[in-house]
């Protein structure tokens, strides 16, 4: 049974859900109304679902991609200020 909040991999990793999510992204990657709705939700810092994120990742509309990049930069600045954020690689 698919449960995205479960800590058990066999419950939150579901092959059919992955296929459905990829199909949803493909169906909506050019749907400006859906993309605008997702970007609006992101602007409000409400968090995105995996399906919403997949649509933004699949989007091929140059204007919307630029809007996404600008929003991502603004969110980063809001959380971290105007500085470079890096992570150190884990130990092997």
JSON list of C-alpha atoms in Angstrom, two decimals:
[
{"chain": "A", "resi": 1, "resn": "UNK", "atom": "CA", "xyz": [0.00, 0.00, 0.00]},
{"chain": "A", "resi": 2, "resn": "UNK", "atom": "CA", "xyz": [1.41, 3.40, -1.04]},
{"chain": "A", "resi": 3, "resn": "UNK", "atom": "CA", "xyz": [2.02, 5.71, 1.92]},
{"chain": "A", "resi": 4, "resn": "UNK", "atom": "CA", "xyz": [4.29, 8.71, 1.19]},
{"chain": "A", "resi": 5, "resn": "UNK", "atom": "CA", "xyz": [4.68, 9.43, 4.93]},
{"chain": "A", "resi": 6, "resn": "UNK", "atom": "CA", "xyz": [5.83, 5.96, 5.89]},
{"chain": "A", "resi": 7, "resn": "UNK", "atom": "CA", "xyz": [9.39, 5.33, 7.01]},
{"chain": "A", "resi": 8, "resn": "UNK", "atom": "CA", "xyz": [9.32, 1.89, 5.36]},
{"chain": "A", "resi": 9, "resn": "UNK", "atom": "CA", "xyz": [10.73, 1.90, 1.83]},
{"chain": "A", "resi": 10, "resn": "UNK", "atom": "CA", "xyz": [8.29, -0.73, 0.61]},
{"chain": "A", "resi": 11, "resn": "UNK", "atom": "CA", "xyz": [5.42, 1.60, 1.58]},
{"chain": "A", "resi": 12, "resn": "UNK", "atom": "CA", "xyz": [6.66, 4.94, 0.23]},
{"chain": "A", "resi": 13, "resn": "UNK", "atom": "CA", "xyz": [8.42, 3.67, -2.91]},
{"chain": "A", "resi": 14, "resn": "UNK", "atom": "CA", "xyz": [5.76, 2.46, -5.29]},
{"chain": "A", "resi": 15, "resn": "UNK", "atom": "CA", "xyz": [6.50, 1.58, -8.90]},
{"chain": "A", "resi": 16, "resn": "UNK", "atom": "CA", "xyz": [3.03, 2.49, -10.14]},
{"chain": "A", "resi": 17, "resn": "UNK", "atom": "CA", "xyz": [3.13, 5.84, -8.31]},
{"chain": "A", "resi": 18, "resn": "UNK", "atom": "CA", "xyz": [6.44, 6.61, -10.03]},
{"chain": "A", "resi": 19, "resn": "UNK", "atom": "CA", "xyz": [4.96, 5.78, -13.43]},
{"chain": "A", "resi": 20, "resn": "UNK", "atom": "CA", "xyz": [1.82, 7.81, -12.66]},
{"chain": "A", "resi": 21, "resn": "UNK", "atom": "CA", "xyz": [3.92, 10.78, -11.52]},
{"chain": "A", "resi": 22, "resn": "UNK", "atom": "CA", "xyz": [6.03, 10.71, -14.69]},
{"chain": "A", "resi": 23, "resn": "UNK", "atom": "CA", "xyz": [2.86, 10.51, -16.78]},
{"chain": "A", "resi": 24, "resn": "UNK", "atom": "CA", "xyz": [1.35, 13.45, -14.86]},
{"chain": "A", "resi": 25, "resn": "UNK", "atom": "CA", "xyz": [4.49, 15.50, -15.47]},
{"chain": "A", "resi": 26, "resn": "UNK", "atom": "CA", "xyz": [4.45, 14.66, -19.17]},
{"chain": "A", "resi": 27, "resn": "UNK", "atom": "CA", "xyz": [0.75, 15.58, -19.45]},
{"chain": "A", "resi": 28, "resn": "UNK", "atom": "CA", "xyz": [1.20, 18.92, -17.65]},
{"chain": "A", "resi": 29, "resn": "UNK", "atom": "CA", "xyz": [4.71, 20.09, -18.64]},
{"chain": "A", "resi": 30, "resn": "UNK", "atom": "CA", "xyz": [3.18, 22.57, -21.13]},
{"chain": "A", "resi": 31, "resn": "UNK", "atom": "CA", "xyz": [0.04, 23.42, -19.13]},
{"chain": "A", "resi": 32, "resn": "UNK", "atom": "CA", "xyz": [0.65, 27.05, -18.19]},
{"chain": "A", "resi": 33, "resn": "UNK", "atom": "CA", "xyz": [-2.32, 27.18, -15.80]},
{"chain": "A", "resi": 34, "resn": "UNK", "atom": "CA", "xyz": [-1.04, 24.18, -13.82]},
{"chain": "A", "resi": 35, "resn": "UNK", "atom": "CA", "xyz": [2.53, 25.48, -13.82]},
{"chain": "A", "resi": 36, "resn": "UNK", "atom": "CA", "xyz": [1.38, 28.92, -12.64]},
{"chain": "A", "resi": 37, "resn": "UNK", "atom": "CA", "xyz": [-0.65, 27.30, -9.85]},
{"chain": "A", "resi": 38, "resn": "UNK", "atom": "CA", "xyz": [2.40, 25.30, -8.70]},
{"chain": "A", "resi": 39, "resn": "UNK", "atom": "CA", "xyz": [4.65, 28.39, -8.83]},
{"chain": "A", "resi": 40, "resn": "UNK", "atom": "CA", "xyz": [2.08, 30.34, -6.82]},
{"chain": "A", "resi": 41, "resn": "UNK", "atom": "CA", "xyz": [2.05, 27.61, -4.17]},
{"chain": "A", "resi": 42, "resn": "UNK", "atom": "CA", "xyz": [5.86, 27.67, -4.10]},
{"chain": "A", "resi": 43, "resn": "UNK", "atom": "CA", "xyz": [5.85, 31.48, -3.67]},
{"chain": "A", "resi": 44, "resn": "UNK", "atom": "CA", "xyz": [3.68, 31.05, -0.60]},
{"chain": "A", "resi": 45, "resn": "UNK", "atom": "CA", "xyz": [6.25, 28.56, 0.81]},
{"chain": "A", "resi": 46, "resn": "UNK", "atom": "CA", "xyz": [3.55, 25.90, 1.20]},
{"chain": "A", "resi": 47, "resn": "UNK", "atom": "CA", "xyz": [5.74, 23.03, 0.00]},
{"chain": "A", "resi": 48, "resn": "UNK", "atom": "CA", "xyz": [5.26, 21.04, -3.17]},
{"chain": "A", "resi": 49, "resn": "UNK", "atom": "CA", "xyz": [4.21, 17.45, -3.70]},
{"chain": "A", "resi": 50, "resn": "UNK", "atom": "CA", "xyz": [6.37, 15.09, -5.70]},
{"chain": "A", "resi": 51, "resn": "UNK", "atom": "CA", "xyz": [3.91, 15.39, -8.60]},
{"chain": "A", "resi": 52, "resn": "UNK", "atom": "CA", "xyz": [4.08, 19.18, -8.56]},
{"chain": "A", "resi": 53, "resn": "UNK", "atom": "CA", "xyz": [7.87, 19.10, -8.48]},
{"chain": "A", "resi": 54, "resn": "UNK", "atom": "CA", "xyz": [7.89, 16.64, -11.38]},
{"chain": "A", "resi": 55, "resn": "UNK", "atom": "CA", "xyz": [5.86, 19.07, -13.51]},
{"chain": "A", "resi": 56, "resn": "UNK", "atom": "CA", "xyz": [8.36, 21.87, -12.87]},
{"chain": "A", "resi": 57, "resn": "UNK", "atom": "CA", "xyz": [11.27, 19.56, -13.65]},
{"chain": "A", "resi": 58, "resn": "UNK", "atom": "CA", "xyz": [9.63, 18.49, -16.94]},
{"chain": "A", "resi": 59, "resn": "UNK", "atom": "CA", "xyz": [8.62, 22.01, -18.00]},
{"chain": "A", "resi": 60, "resn": "UNK", "atom": "CA", "xyz": [10.14, 23.12, -21.30]},
{"chain": "A", "resi": 61, "resn": "UNK", "atom": "CA", "xyz": [8.60, 26.61, -21.52]},
{"chain": "A", "resi": 62, "resn": "UNK", "atom": "CA", "xyz": [11.57, 29.05, -21.42]},
{"chain": "A", "resi": 63, "resn": "UNK", "atom": "CA", "xyz": [9.63, 31.84, -19.69]},
{"chain": "A", "resi": 64, "resn": "UNK", "atom": "CA", "xyz": [8.38, 29.49, -16.97]},
{"chain": "A", "resi": 65, "resn": "UNK", "atom": "CA", "xyz": [11.84, 28.00, -16.49]},
{"chain": "A", "resi": 66, "resn": "UNK", "atom": "CA", "xyz": [13.25, 31.51, -15.96]},
{"chain": "A", "resi": 67, "resn": "UNK", "atom": "CA", "xyz": [10.40, 32.27, -13.55]},
{"chain": "A", "resi": 68, "resn": "UNK", "atom": "CA", "xyz": [11.20, 29.05, -11.67]},
{"chain": "A", "resi": 69, "resn": "UNK", "atom": "CA", "xyz": [14.92, 29.94, -11.45]},
{"chain": "A", "resi": 70, "resn": "UNK", "atom": "CA", "xyz": [14.12, 33.44, -10.19]},
{"chain": "A", "resi": 71, "resn": "UNK", "atom": "CA", "xyz": [11.75, 32.04, -7.57]},
{"chain": "A", "resi": 72, "resn": "UNK", "atom": "CA", "xyz": [14.29, 29.44, -6.46]},
{"chain": "A", "resi": 73, "resn": "UNK", "atom": "CA", "xyz": [16.93, 32.18, -6.10]},
{"chain": "A", "resi": 74, "resn": "UNK", "atom": "CA", "xyz": [14.52, 34.32, -4.05]},
{"chain": "A", "resi": 75, "resn": "UNK", "atom": "CA", "xyz": [13.59, 31.43, -1.76]},
{"chain": "A", "resi": 76, "resn": "UNK", "atom": "CA", "xyz": [17.29, 30.63, -1.25]},
{"chain": "A", "resi": 77, "resn": "UNK", "atom": "CA", "xyz": [18.00, 34.28, -0.37]},
{"chain": "A", "resi": 78, "resn": "UNK", "atom": "CA", "xyz": [15.03, 34.36, 2.02]},
{"chain": "A", "resi": 79, "resn": "UNK", "atom": "CA", "xyz": [16.33, 31.30, 3.88]},
{"chain": "A", "resi": 80, "resn": "UNK", "atom": "CA", "xyz": [20.11, 31.79, 3.69]},
{"chain": "A", "resi": 81, "resn": "UNK", "atom": "CA", "xyz": [20.63, 35.45, 2.89]},
{"chain": "A", "resi": 82, "resn": "UNK", "atom": "CA", "xyz": [22.95, 36.65, 0.15]},
{"chain": "A", "resi": 83, "resn": "UNK", "atom": "CA", "xyz": [25.74, 34.11, 0.55]},
{"chain": "A", "resi": 84, "resn": "UNK", "atom": "CA", "xyz": [27.06, 30.98, -1.08]},
{"chain": "A", "resi": 85, "resn": "UNK", "atom": "CA", "xyz": [25.59, 27.79, 0.36]},
{"chain": "A", "resi": 86, "resn": "UNK", "atom": "CA", "xyz": [27.57, 24.60, -0.01]},
{"chain": "A", "resi": 87, "resn": "UNK", "atom": "CA", "xyz": [27.55, 21.18, 1.52]},
{"chain": "A", "resi": 88, "resn": "UNK", "atom": "CA", "xyz": [30.49, 18.95, 2.27]},
{"chain": "A", "resi": 89, "resn": "UNK", "atom": "CA", "xyz": [30.58, 15.49, 0.77]},
{"chain": "A", "resi": 90, "resn": "UNK", "atom": "CA", "xyz": [29.91, 12.59, 3.12]},
{"chain": "A", "resi": 91, "resn": "UNK", "atom": "CA", "xyz": [32.59, 10.17, 4.19]},
{"chain": "A", "resi": 92, "resn": "UNK", "atom": "CA", "xyz": [33.07, 7.18, 1.93]}
]
